[in-house]
CSV table of C-alpha atoms in Angstrom, one decimal:
chain,number,residue,atom,x,y,z
A,209,MET,CA,137.7,44.4,134.2
A,210,ALA,CA,138.5,40.9,136.6
A,211,THR,CA,134.6,40.7,137.8
A,212,THR,CA,133.5,40.6,133.9
A,213,GLY,CA,135.9,38.5,132.6
A,214,LEU,CA,135.5,36.0,135.4
A,215,GLN,CA,132.2,36.0,134.2
A,216,HIS,CA,132.9,35.0,130.3
A,217,VAL,CA,134.1,32.6,131.8
A,218,ALA,CA,131.4,31.3,133.7
A,219,ALA,CA,129.4,31.6,130.5
A,220,MET,CA,131.4,29.3,129.4
A,221,TYR,CA,133.4,26.7,131.3
A,222,ALA,CA,130.6,23.8,131.2
A,223,GLY,CA,131.2,23.6,127.5
A,224,VAL,CA,134.8,23.8,127.5
A,225,VAL,CA,135.0,21.2,130.0
A,226,ALA,CA,132.6,18.9,127.6
A,227,PRO,CA,134.5,18.1,125.3
A,228,PRO,CA,137.3,16.5,127.3
A,229,LEU,CA,134.8,14.6,129.5
A,230,ILE,CA,133.2,13.3,126.9
A,231,VAL,CA,136.2,11.8,124.6
A,232,GLY,CA,138.1,11.0,128.3
A,233,ALA,CA,135.4,9.0,129.0
A,234,ALA,CA,134.8,7.5,125.8
A,235,ILE,CA,138.5,6.7,125.8
A,236,GLY,CA,138.6,4.8,129.6
A,237,LEU,CA,141.0,8.0,131.4
A,238,SER,CA,141.8,8.1,134.6
A,239,ALA,CA,141.1,10.6,137.0
A,240,ALA,CA,143.9,11.4,136.7
A,241,GLU,CA,144.0,12.0,133.0
A,242,LEU,CA,140.7,13.3,132.9
A,243,THR,CA,142.3,15.9,135.3
A,244,PHE,CA,144.7,16.4,132.7
A,245,LEU,CA,143.0,17.4,129.7
A,246,THR,CA,140.7,19.1,130.9
A,247,GLY,CA,142.9,21.0,132.2
A,248,ALA,CA,145.1,21.6,128.9
A,249,CYS,CA,142.0,22.3,127.0
A,250,LEU,CA,141.4,25.3,129.6
A,251,PHE,CA,144.9,26.0,129.1
A,252,THR,CA,144.8,25.8,125.2
A,253,ALA,CA,140.9,27.9,125.2
A,254,GLY,CA,142.7,30.6,127.1
A,255,LEU,CA,145.8,30.6,124.3
A,256,ALA,CA,143.6,30.6,121.8
A,257,THR,CA,140.8,33.7,123.4
A,258,LEU,CA,144.4,35.9,123.7
A,259,LEU,CA,145.5,35.2,120.0
A,260,GLN,CA,141.5,36.1,119.2
A,261,THR,CA,141.1,39.0,121.3
A,262,LEU,CA,144.4,40.4,120.7
A,263,GLY,CA,145.9,40.2,118.0
A,264,VAL,CA,148.8,39.3,116.5
A,265,TRP,CA,150.1,40.9,113.2
A,266,LYS,CA,146.4,40.1,110.5
A,267,ILE,CA,146.1,36.9,113.3
A,268,GLY,CA,142.9,37.8,115.5
A,269,ALA,CA,139.3,39.0,114.7
A,270,ARG,CA,139.7,41.7,118.1
A,271,LEU,CA,136.8,41.9,119.0
A,272,PRO,CA,135.3,40.3,122.4
A,273,PHE,CA,135.4,37.0,120.7
A,274,VAL,CA,135.4,33.7,122.9
A,275,ASN,CA,137.3,30.5,122.2
A,276,GLY,CA,137.3,26.6,122.9
A,277,VAL,CA,137.1,23.6,122.0
A,278,THR,CA,134.0,22.9,120.0
A,279,PHE,CA,131.0,20.6,120.3
A,280,ALA,CA,131.0,19.8,116.5
A,281,GLY,CA,134.6,17.9,117.0
A,282,VAL,CA,132.7,16.2,119.6
A,283,ALA,CA,131.7,13.0,117.6
A,284,PRO,CA,133.7,12.3,115.1
A,285,MET,CA,136.3,12.8,117.4
A,286,THR,CA,134.7,9.2,119.8
A,287,ALA,CA,134.3,7.6,116.0
A,288,ILE,CA,137.8,7.7,116.2
A,289,VAL,CA,137.7,6.5,119.3
A,290,ALA,CA,135.7,3.8,118.7
A,291,SER,CA,137.5,2.4,115.7
A,292,THR,CA,140.6,3.0,117.2
A,293,ASP,CA,141.7,-0.6,117.8
A,294,ASP,CA,144.1,0.5,121.2
A,295,PRO,CA,142.6,3.5,123.2
A,296,SER,CA,145.9,4.4,124.6
A,297,ASP,CA,146.2,4.7,119.9
A,298,ALA,CA,143.0,7.4,120.1
A,299,LEU,CA,143.8,10.5,121.6
A,300,PRO,CA,147.7,11.0,119.3
A,301,VAL,CA,145.3,10.6,115.8
A,302,ILE,CA,143.0,12.6,117.3
A,303,PHE,CA,145.6,15.3,117.9
A,304,GLY,CA,147.6,14.5,114.4
A,305,ALA,CA,144.1,15.4,112.5
A,306,VAL,CA,143.7,18.1,114.4
A,307,ILE,CA,146.7,19.8,113.6
A,308,VAL,CA,146.5,19.1,109.7
A,309,ALA,CA,143.4,20.6,109.8
A,310,GLY,CA,144.2,23.0,111.8
A,311,LEU,CA,147.8,23.6,109.5
A,312,LEU,CA,144.6,24.0,106.5
A,313,GLY,CA,141.9,25.5,107.7
A,314,PHE,CA,145.0,28.8,108.8
A,315,LEU,CA,146.0,28.2,104.6
A,316,ALA,CA,142.2,28.4,103.4
A,317,ALA,CA,140.5,31.3,105.9
A,318,PRO,CA,141.4,34.5,103.1
A,319,PHE,CA,139.2,32.3,100.5
A,320,PHE,CA,137.3,31.6,102.8
A,321,SER,CA,135.9,34.6,103.9
A,322,LYS,CA,134.3,35.4,100.4
A,323,MET,CA,132.8,32.4,100.7
A,324,VAL,CA,130.7,33.0,103.4
A,325,ARG,CA,127.0,33.1,100.4
A,326,PHE,CA,127.8,29.0,100.5
A,327,PHE,CA,127.4,28.7,104.0
A,328,PRO,CA,124.1,30.5,104.5
A,329,PRO,CA,121.4,29.2,107.7
A,330,VAL,CA,119.8,26.4,106.1
A,331,VAL,CA,123.2,25.0,106.6
A,332,THR,CA,124.7,26.3,109.4
A,333,GLY,CA,121.6,26.5,111.1
A,334,THR,CA,121.1,22.0,110.4
A,335,VAL,CA,124.4,21.6,111.3
A,336,ILE,CA,124.3,23.4,114.6
A,337,THR,CA,120.8,21.5,115.7
A,338,LEU,CA,122.9,18.3,114.5
A,339,ILE,CA,125.4,19.5,117.0
A,340,GLY,CA,123.7,19.3,119.6
A,341,ILE,CA,121.4,16.3,118.7
A,342,SER,CA,124.1,14.1,118.0
A,343,LEU,CA,125.4,14.9,121.6
A,344,LEU,CA,121.7,13.9,124.1
A,345,PRO,CA,122.4,10.7,124.0
A,346,VAL,CA,126.0,11.4,125.7
A,347,ALA,CA,123.7,13.3,128.3
A,348,PHE,CA,121.3,10.5,128.6
A,349,GLY,CA,124.8,8.1,128.9
A,350,TRP,CA,125.7,10.2,132.1
A,351,ALA,CA,122.6,10.1,133.3
A,352,GLN,CA,121.8,6.8,133.9
A,353,GLY,CA,125.3,6.7,135.7
A,354,ALA,CA,129.1,6.3,135.3
A,355,SER,CA,129.5,3.0,133.3
A,356,PRO,CA,127.3,0.6,131.5
A,357,THR,CA,128.5,-2.6,133.2
A,358,ALA,CA,128.1,-0.8,137.3
A,359,PRO,CA,125.7,-2.5,139.1
A,360,ASP,CA,123.6,1.4,139.5
A,361,PHE,CA,124.4,2.2,135.8
A,362,GLY,CA,120.3,3.4,134.9
A,363,SER,CA,118.8,3.0,139.2
A,364,ALA,CA,116.1,5.5,139.9
A,365,THR,CA,118.7,6.9,142.4
A,366,ASN,CA,121.3,8.0,138.9
A,367,LEU,CA,117.8,9.4,136.9
A,368,THR,CA,116.6,11.3,140.2
A,369,LEU,CA,119.9,12.6,140.6
A,370,ALA,CA,119.6,14.0,137.4
A,371,ALA,CA,116.3,14.8,137.3
A,372,LEU,CA,117.4,17.1,140.7
A,373,THR,CA,120.1,19.1,138.6
A,374,LEU,CA,118.3,19.4,135.6
A,375,THR,CA,114.7,21.1,137.9
A,376,VAL,CA,117.8,23.0,139.4
A,377,VAL,CA,119.4,24.6,136.0
A,378,LEU,CA,115.5,25.5,135.2
A,379,VAL,CA,115.0,26.6,138.2
A,380,LEU,CA,117.7,29.1,138.0
A,381,ARG,CA,117.4,30.0,134.5
A,382,ARG,CA,113.4,30.5,135.4
A,383,PHE,CA,113.5,33.2,138.5
A,384,THR,CA,117.0,34.7,137.9
A,385,ARG,CA,118.5,37.6,136.7
A,386,GLY,CA,121.8,38.2,135.1
A,387,PHE,CA,125.6,36.8,136.4
A,388,VAL,CA,123.2,34.8,138.2
A,389,LYS,CA,121.2,33.8,135.2
A,390,GLN,CA,124.7,33.3,132.8
A,391,ILE,CA,126.2,31.2,135.2
A,392,ALA,CA,122.9,28.5,136.1
A,393,VAL,CA,124.9,25.4,134.1
A,394,LEU,CA,127.5,25.8,136.6
A,395,LEU,CA,125.6,26.4,139.3
A,396,GLY,CA,123.8,23.8,138.9
A,397,LEU,CA,126.8,21.5,138.6
A,398,VAL,CA,127.5,22.9,141.7
A,399,ILE,CA,124.0,22.0,143.5
A,400,GLY,CA,123.5,18.6,142.2
A,401,THR,CA,127.2,18.1,143.5
A,402,LEU,CA,126.3,18.6,147.0
A,403,LEU,CA,123.8,17.0,146.7
A,404,ALA,CA,125.0,13.6,145.6
A,405,ILE,CA,127.0,13.6,148.8
A,406,PRO,CA,123.8,11.9,151.1
A,407,PHE,CA,123.7,9.2,147.9
A,408,GLY,CA,127.8,8.7,147.7
A,409,VAL,CA,128.3,9.1,144.6
A,410,THR,CA,130.6,12.4,144.8
A,411,ASP,CA,134.0,11.1,145.4
A,412,PHE,CA,136.7,14.0,146.1
A,413,ALA,CA,139.8,12.1,145.8
A,414,PRO,CA,140.6,13.7,142.3
A,415,VAL,CA,140.8,17.0,144.1
A,416,ALA,CA,143.0,15.6,147.7
A,417,ASP,CA,145.6,13.8,144.6
A,418,ALA,CA,145.7,16.5,142.0
A,419,ASP,CA,148.9,19.7,142.1
A,420,ILE,CA,148.1,22.9,142.4
A,421,ILE,CA,151.1,23.5,140.4
A,422,GLY,CA,151.5,21.9,136.8
A,423,PHE,CA,152.0,22.2,133.6
A,424,PRO,CA,150.0,20.3,130.3
A,425,THR,CA,153.0,18.2,129.2
A,426,PRO,CA,153.6,18.8,125.1
A,427,PHE,CA,152.4,15.5,123.7
A,428,HIS,CA,151.7,13.9,127.3
A,429,PHE,CA,149.2,10.8,125.5
A,430,GLY,CA,151.5,10.2,122.8
A,431,ALA,CA,153.1,12.0,119.8
A,432,PRO,CA,150.4,12.6,116.8
A,433,GLN,CA,149.6,9.9,114.6
A,434,PHE,CA,148.0,10.5,111.6
A,435,GLN,CA,145.9,9.2,109.4
A,436,LEU,CA,143.7,10.1,106.1
A,437,ALA,CA,139.9,9.3,107.3
A,438,ALA,CA,140.7,11.2,111.4
A,439,ILE,CA,141.8,14.1,109.3
A,440,VAL,CA,139.3,14.1,106.6
A,441,SER,CA,137.1,13.3,109.0
A,442,LEU,CA,138.3,16.0,110.8
A,443,CYS,CA,138.4,18.1,108.4
A,444,VAL,CA,135.5,18.3,107.9
A,445,VAL,CA,134.5,19.7,111.5
A,446,MET,CA,137.2,22.7,110.4
A,447,LEU,CA,134.7,23.3,108.2
A,448,VAL,CA,132.2,23.5,109.6
A,449,SER,CA,134.0,25.3,113.0
A,450,MET,CA,135.4,27.9,110.0
A,451,THR,CA,131.4,28.6,109.2
A,452,GLU,CA,129.6,28.6,112.6
A,453,SER,CA,133.1,31.5,113.6
A,454,THR,CA,131.8,33.4,110.4
A,455,ALA,CA,128.6,33.5,111.7
A,456,ASP,CA,129.7,34.4,115.2
A,457,MET,CA,131.2,36.8,114.0
A,458,LEU,CA,129.4,38.7,111.9
A,459,ALA,CA,126.8,38.5,114.7
A,460,LEU,CA,129.5,40.2,117.5
A,461,GLY,CA,129.9,42.8,114.5
A,462,GLU,CA,126.7,44.0,115.0
A,463,ILE,CA,126.5,44.1,118.2
A,464,VAL,CA,129.8,45.9,119.0
A,465,ASP,CA,128.8,48.1,115.8
A,466,ARG,CA,131.6,47.3,114.3
A,467,PRO,CA,130.8,45.0,111.7
A,468,ALA,CA,132.7,42.6,110.3
A,469,ASP,CA,133.8,42.9,106.7
A,470,GLU,CA,136.0,40.2,104.3
A,471,LYS,CA,139.5,41.8,106.4
A,472,THR,CA,138.0,41.2,110.1
A,473,ILE,CA,136.3,38.2,109.4
A,474,ALA,CA,140.5,36.0,107.7
A,475,ALA,CA,141.3,37.2,111.3
A,476,GLY,CA,139.7,35.9,113.0
A,477,LEU,CA,139.8,32.8,110.9
A,478,ARG,CA,143.8,33.1,111.1
A,479,ALA,CA,142.9,32.7,115.0
A,480,ASP,CA,140.3,29.6,114.8
A,481,THR,CA,142.4,27.8,112.9
A,482,LEU,CA,145.7,28.3,114.3
A,483,GLY,CA,145.1,27.9,117.8
A,484,SER,CA,142.9,24.9,116.8
A,485,ALA,CA,147.0,23.7,115.2
A,486,LEU,CA,148.4,24.8,117.8
A,487,SER,CA,146.3,22.9,121.0
A,488,PRO,CA,147.7,19.2,120.4
A,489,LEU,CA,150.8,20.3,121.3
A,490,PHE,CA,149.1,20.6,125.5
A,491,ASN,CA,147.1,18.2,124.4
A,492,GLY,CA,144.4,20.5,123.6
A,493,PHE,CA,141.4,19.3,120.6
A,494,MET,CA,140.1,21.7,118.2
A,495,CYS,CA,138.7,25.7,119.2
A,496,SER,CA,136.4,27.7,118.0
A,497,ALA,CA,134.2,30.9,119.5
A,498,PHE,CA,131.7,30.7,121.8
A,499,ALA,CA,127.8,32.0,121.3
A,500,GLN,CA,127.2,32.3,125.2
A,501,ASN,CA,129.3,34.7,125.6
A,502,ILE,CA,128.3,36.6,122.0
A,503,GLY,CA,124.6,37.0,124.3
A,504,LEU,CA,126.8,37.9,127.6
A,505,VAL,CA,127.6,40.7,125.9
A,506,ALA,CA,125.2,41.9,123.9
A,507,MET,CA,123.0,41.7,127.5
A,508,THR,CA,125.7,42.6,129.5
A,509,LYS,CA,126.4,46.1,127.1
A,510,ILE,CA,130.4,45.9,127.9
A,511,ARG,CA,132.1,45.4,124.5
A,512,SER,CA,135.9,46.0,125.0
A,513,ARG,CA,138.1,42.9,123.9
A,514,TYR,CA,140.1,43.3,126.8
A,515,VAL,CA,137.4,42.3,129.4
A,516,VAL,CA,137.6,39.0,127.3
A,517,ALA,CA,140.9,39.2,127.1
A,518,THR,CA,140.8,39.2,130.6
A,519,GLY,CA,138.5,36.0,130.9
A,520,GLY,CA,141.6,34.7,128.7
A,521,GLY,CA,144.1,35.3,130.5
A,522,PHE,CA,142.0,33.6,133.6
A,523,LEU,CA,141.3,30.5,131.2
A,524,VAL,CA,145.5,29.8,131.3
A,525,LEU,CA,145.9,30.2,134.9
A,526,MET,CA,143.2,28.2,135.2
A,527,GLY,CA,145.0,25.5,133.2
A,528,LEU,CA,148.0,25.4,135.3
A,529,CYS,CA,146.5,24.3,138.2
A,530,PRO,CA,145.6,21.2,138.2
A,531,MET,CA,143.4,21.5,141.4
A,532,ALA,CA,141.5,23.9,139.6
A,533,ALA,CA,140.8,21.6,136.8
A,534,SER,CA,140.4,18.6,139.0
A,535,LEU,CA,137.1,19.9,140.1
A,536,ILE,CA,134.9,19.1,137.3
A,537,ALA,CA,136.0,15.3,137.9
A,538,VAL,CA,134.1,15.2,141.4
A,539,VAL,CA,130.3,14.9,139.4
A,540,PRO,CA,129.0,12.4,139.9
A,541,ARG,CA,128.0,11.6,135.3
A,542,PRO,CA,124.6,11.3,136.5
A,543,VAL,CA,125.0,14.7,137.5
A,544,LEU,CA,126.2,15.9,134.7
A,545,GLY,CA,123.8,13.8,132.2
A,546,GLY,CA,121.5,16.5,134.1
A,547,ALA,CA,122.8,20.0,133.1
A,548,GLY,CA,124.1,17.8,129.5
A,549,VAL,CA,120.4,18.4,128.6
A,550,VAL,CA,120.6,22.2,128.7
A,551,LEU,CA,123.8,22.7,127.7
A,552,PHE,CA,123.1,20.2,124.3
A,553,GLY,CA,120.1,20.6,123.3
A,554,SER,CA,120.3,24.2,124.1
A,555,VAL,CA,123.2,24.1,121.0
A,556,ALA,CA,120.5,21.8,118.8
A,557,ALA,CA,117.8,25.0,119.8
A,558,SER,CA,120.7,28.0,119.2
A,559,GLY,CA,120.6,25.8,115.5
A,560,ILE,CA,116.9,25.3,115.6
A,561,GLN,CA,116.9,30.0,115.7
A,562,THR,CA,119.0,30.0,112.8
A,563,LEU,CA,117.2,27.8,111.0
A,564,VAL,CA,114.1,30.0,111.9
A,565,ARG,CA,115.5,33.2,109.5
A,566,ALA,CA,116.4,30.1,107.3
A,567,GLY,CA,113.5,31.1,104.8
A,568,LEU,CA,111.6,27.5,105.0
A,569,ASP,CA,108.7,29.2,103.4
A,570,LYS,CA,110.7,27.9,100.8
A,571,ASP,CA,109.7,24.6,99.5
A,572,ASN,CA,114.1,23.8,98.2
A,573,ASN,CA,115.7,25.1,101.9
A,574,VAL,CA,113.0,22.1,102.8
A,575,LEU,CA,114.5,19.6,101.0
A,576,ILE,CA,118.2,20.7,102.8
A,577,VAL,CA,117.3,20.8,105.9
A,578,ALA,CA,115.1,17.8,105.5
A,579,VAL,CA,117.1,15.4,103.8
A,580,SER,CA,120.3,16.8,105.6
A,581,LEU,CA,118.7,15.6,108.9
A,582,ALA,CA,118.1,12.7,108.1
A,583,VAL,CA,121.3,12.0,106.8
A,584,GLY,CA,122.9,13.0,110.2
A,585,ILE,CA,120.8,11.1,112.5
A,586,ILE,CA,121.5,8.0,111.0
A,587,PRO,CA,124.7,7.0,113.6
A,588,ILE,CA,122.2,8.1,116.0
A,589,SER,CA,118.7,6.6,115.0
A,590,ALA,CA,120.7,3.6,112.9
A,591,PRO,CA,123.8,2.4,115.3
A,592,GLU,CA,125.5,-0.2,112.5
A,593,PHE,CA,123.4,0.8,109.0
A,594,TYR,CA,127.3,1.0,107.6
A,595,HIS,CA,128.7,-1.8,108.8
A,596,ALA,CA,128.9,-3.1,105.9
A,597,PHE,CA,131.9,0.6,105.3
A,598,PRO,CA,135.7,-0.4,105.4
A,599,GLU,CA,136.5,0.9,109.3
A,600,THR,CA,139.0,3.9,107.8
A,601,ALA,CA,135.1,5.0,106.3
A,602,ARG,CA,133.3,4.9,109.2
A,603,ILE,CA,135.4,7.0,111.4
A,604,ILE,CA,133.8,9.4,108.3
A,605,LEU,CA,130.2,7.3,108.4
A,606,ASP,CA,129.7,7.3,111.8
A,607,SER,CA,130.0,11.5,112.8
A,608,GLY,CA,126.7,12.4,111.5
A,609,ILE,CA,127.5,16.3,111.8
A,610,SER,CA,130.2,15.3,108.9
A,611,THR,CA,127.5,13.7,107.0
A,612,GLY,CA,124.8,15.8,107.9
A,613,CYS,CA,127.0,19.3,107.0
A,614,VAL,CA,128.6,17.9,103.4
A,615,ALA,CA,125.0,17.0,102.6
A,616,ALA,CA,123.5,20.4,103.5
A,617,VAL,CA,126.3,22.4,101.6
A,618,LEU,CA,126.0,19.7,98.3
A,619,LEU,CA,121.9,20.4,98.2
A,620,ASN,CA,122.4,23.9,99.3
A,621,LEU,CA,124.7,24.1,95.8
A,622,VAL,CA,122.9,22.2,93.8
A,623,PHE,CA,119.5,23.3,95.1
A,624,ASN,CA,120.0,27.3,95.4
A,625,HIS,CA,122.7,27.8,93.6
A,626,ILE,CA,123.5,25.8,90.5
A,627,GLY,CA,121.4,26.2,87.3
A,628,GLY,CA,120.0,28.8,87.9
A,629,GLY,CA,118.5,27.5,91.7
A,630,ASP,CA,118.2,31.4,93.1
A,631,GLY,CA,114.3,31.4,90.6
A,632,ARG,CA,113.5,27.6,91.7
A,633,ASP,CA,114.1,29.1,95.7
A,634,ALA,CA,110.4,31.6,95.3
A,635,GLN,CA,109.0,28.4,95.4
A,636,ASP,CA,106.2,28.7,98.1
A,637,VAL,CA,106.3,25.3,100.6
A,638,THR,CA,104.0,22.9,99.5
A,639,HIS,CA,102.8,19.6,101.5
A,640,PRO,CA,103.9,16.0,99.8
A,641,MET,CA,101.8,14.2,98.8
A,642,GLU,CA,98.8,17.1,97.5
A,643,ALA,CA,101.4,19.3,94.8
A,644,GLY,CA,99.7,22.9,95.4
A,645,GLU,CA,98.2,23.6,98.9
A,646,GLU,CA,100.3,25.6,101.4
A,647,ILE,CA,100.7,25.4,104.5
A,648,SER,CA,99.2,27.1,106.9
A,649,GLY,CA,101.0,29.4,109.0
A,650,ALA,CA,104.2,28.7,107.0
A,651,VAL,CA,107.3,31.4,108.3
A,652,ARG,CA,106.7,34.4,105.8
């Protein structure tokens, strides 16, 4: 149980620490504060995983289900940071929004489990793809260096380190098997950091300054603040998170030969949302399912929820050891950037895989994906597109994940549900300029 539990931790570790790194860097946290935030996210991910696997009352799917910080919240949270006059207020505003979104999600869980049909693969695939696309610019920024104002930002040295790290990850994924293959990203970070030492860009001070034992002090960054725009933005993220978790529970149920029914989904969503609502108490972010661990369950054939619960216990212990959490602060930003290309690109690829199952040989679904992706990519391709809107509205509009998700849900309702949309969906895809000509090689 210990070794297989650690394997689950290894498979999801990089995904847990990436969001606090992104948000912390956007705020400008010191190395010590960044270490604290990372440890808090590990601690809360462990608590959420224990709640999900072991369960309490009607809370918890009681499946081998790993929970951690969701990538879906990163873009909205960085948008909140950008709109906050005083960076020191950004985390309290984020925490306040997560608490409200988590509590509302908890109340909505039993009703949401009945509405799965409104979130088909065409919606979930679009949203997951947008999550990956929205995060890729972060990886590209990391690859250039720690700060745009630094003299070496974008230097050949930094880009070379990023390329070497990316190459290491790809080689490990291509030529290794089993456990080593699953932790390729983690090994890439370690090897990339070692390769960076001769270049003088690796700083071990955060580890030397960290305590061996510590506790994520409640509300370390200040009491939560509640701002309407931030709450609305993260409520949309909660909707995305619940949709993704529902899809993951359905997939995991098939893998472990225990199909997830409505009751199981409702219990799993309660654990997700309650874990998210409690996370800010210990300075953590919104929690959701980790799809890579579902793949690990399928690969290893180890289906025990107690193995995953053991992994959750290890996450809690790591969160209580600041020295362990500080290890990620040692990794140079270019090295993180190289690994981030794989990590975030894999999220986008996962969304594309979901879209393949969505039936893109149908006119309606193609339009839904096309428009939703276009709306979601606006903040990336044209950052000043919404400059004339009020600042509070921009918190929501500048999150491509939020706007893309809303667009996908509404368009799916219009084209596939309202007014007999199911019948119209039977139409094949036609060329936009030459009606009636089918696209050759369309997925059937």
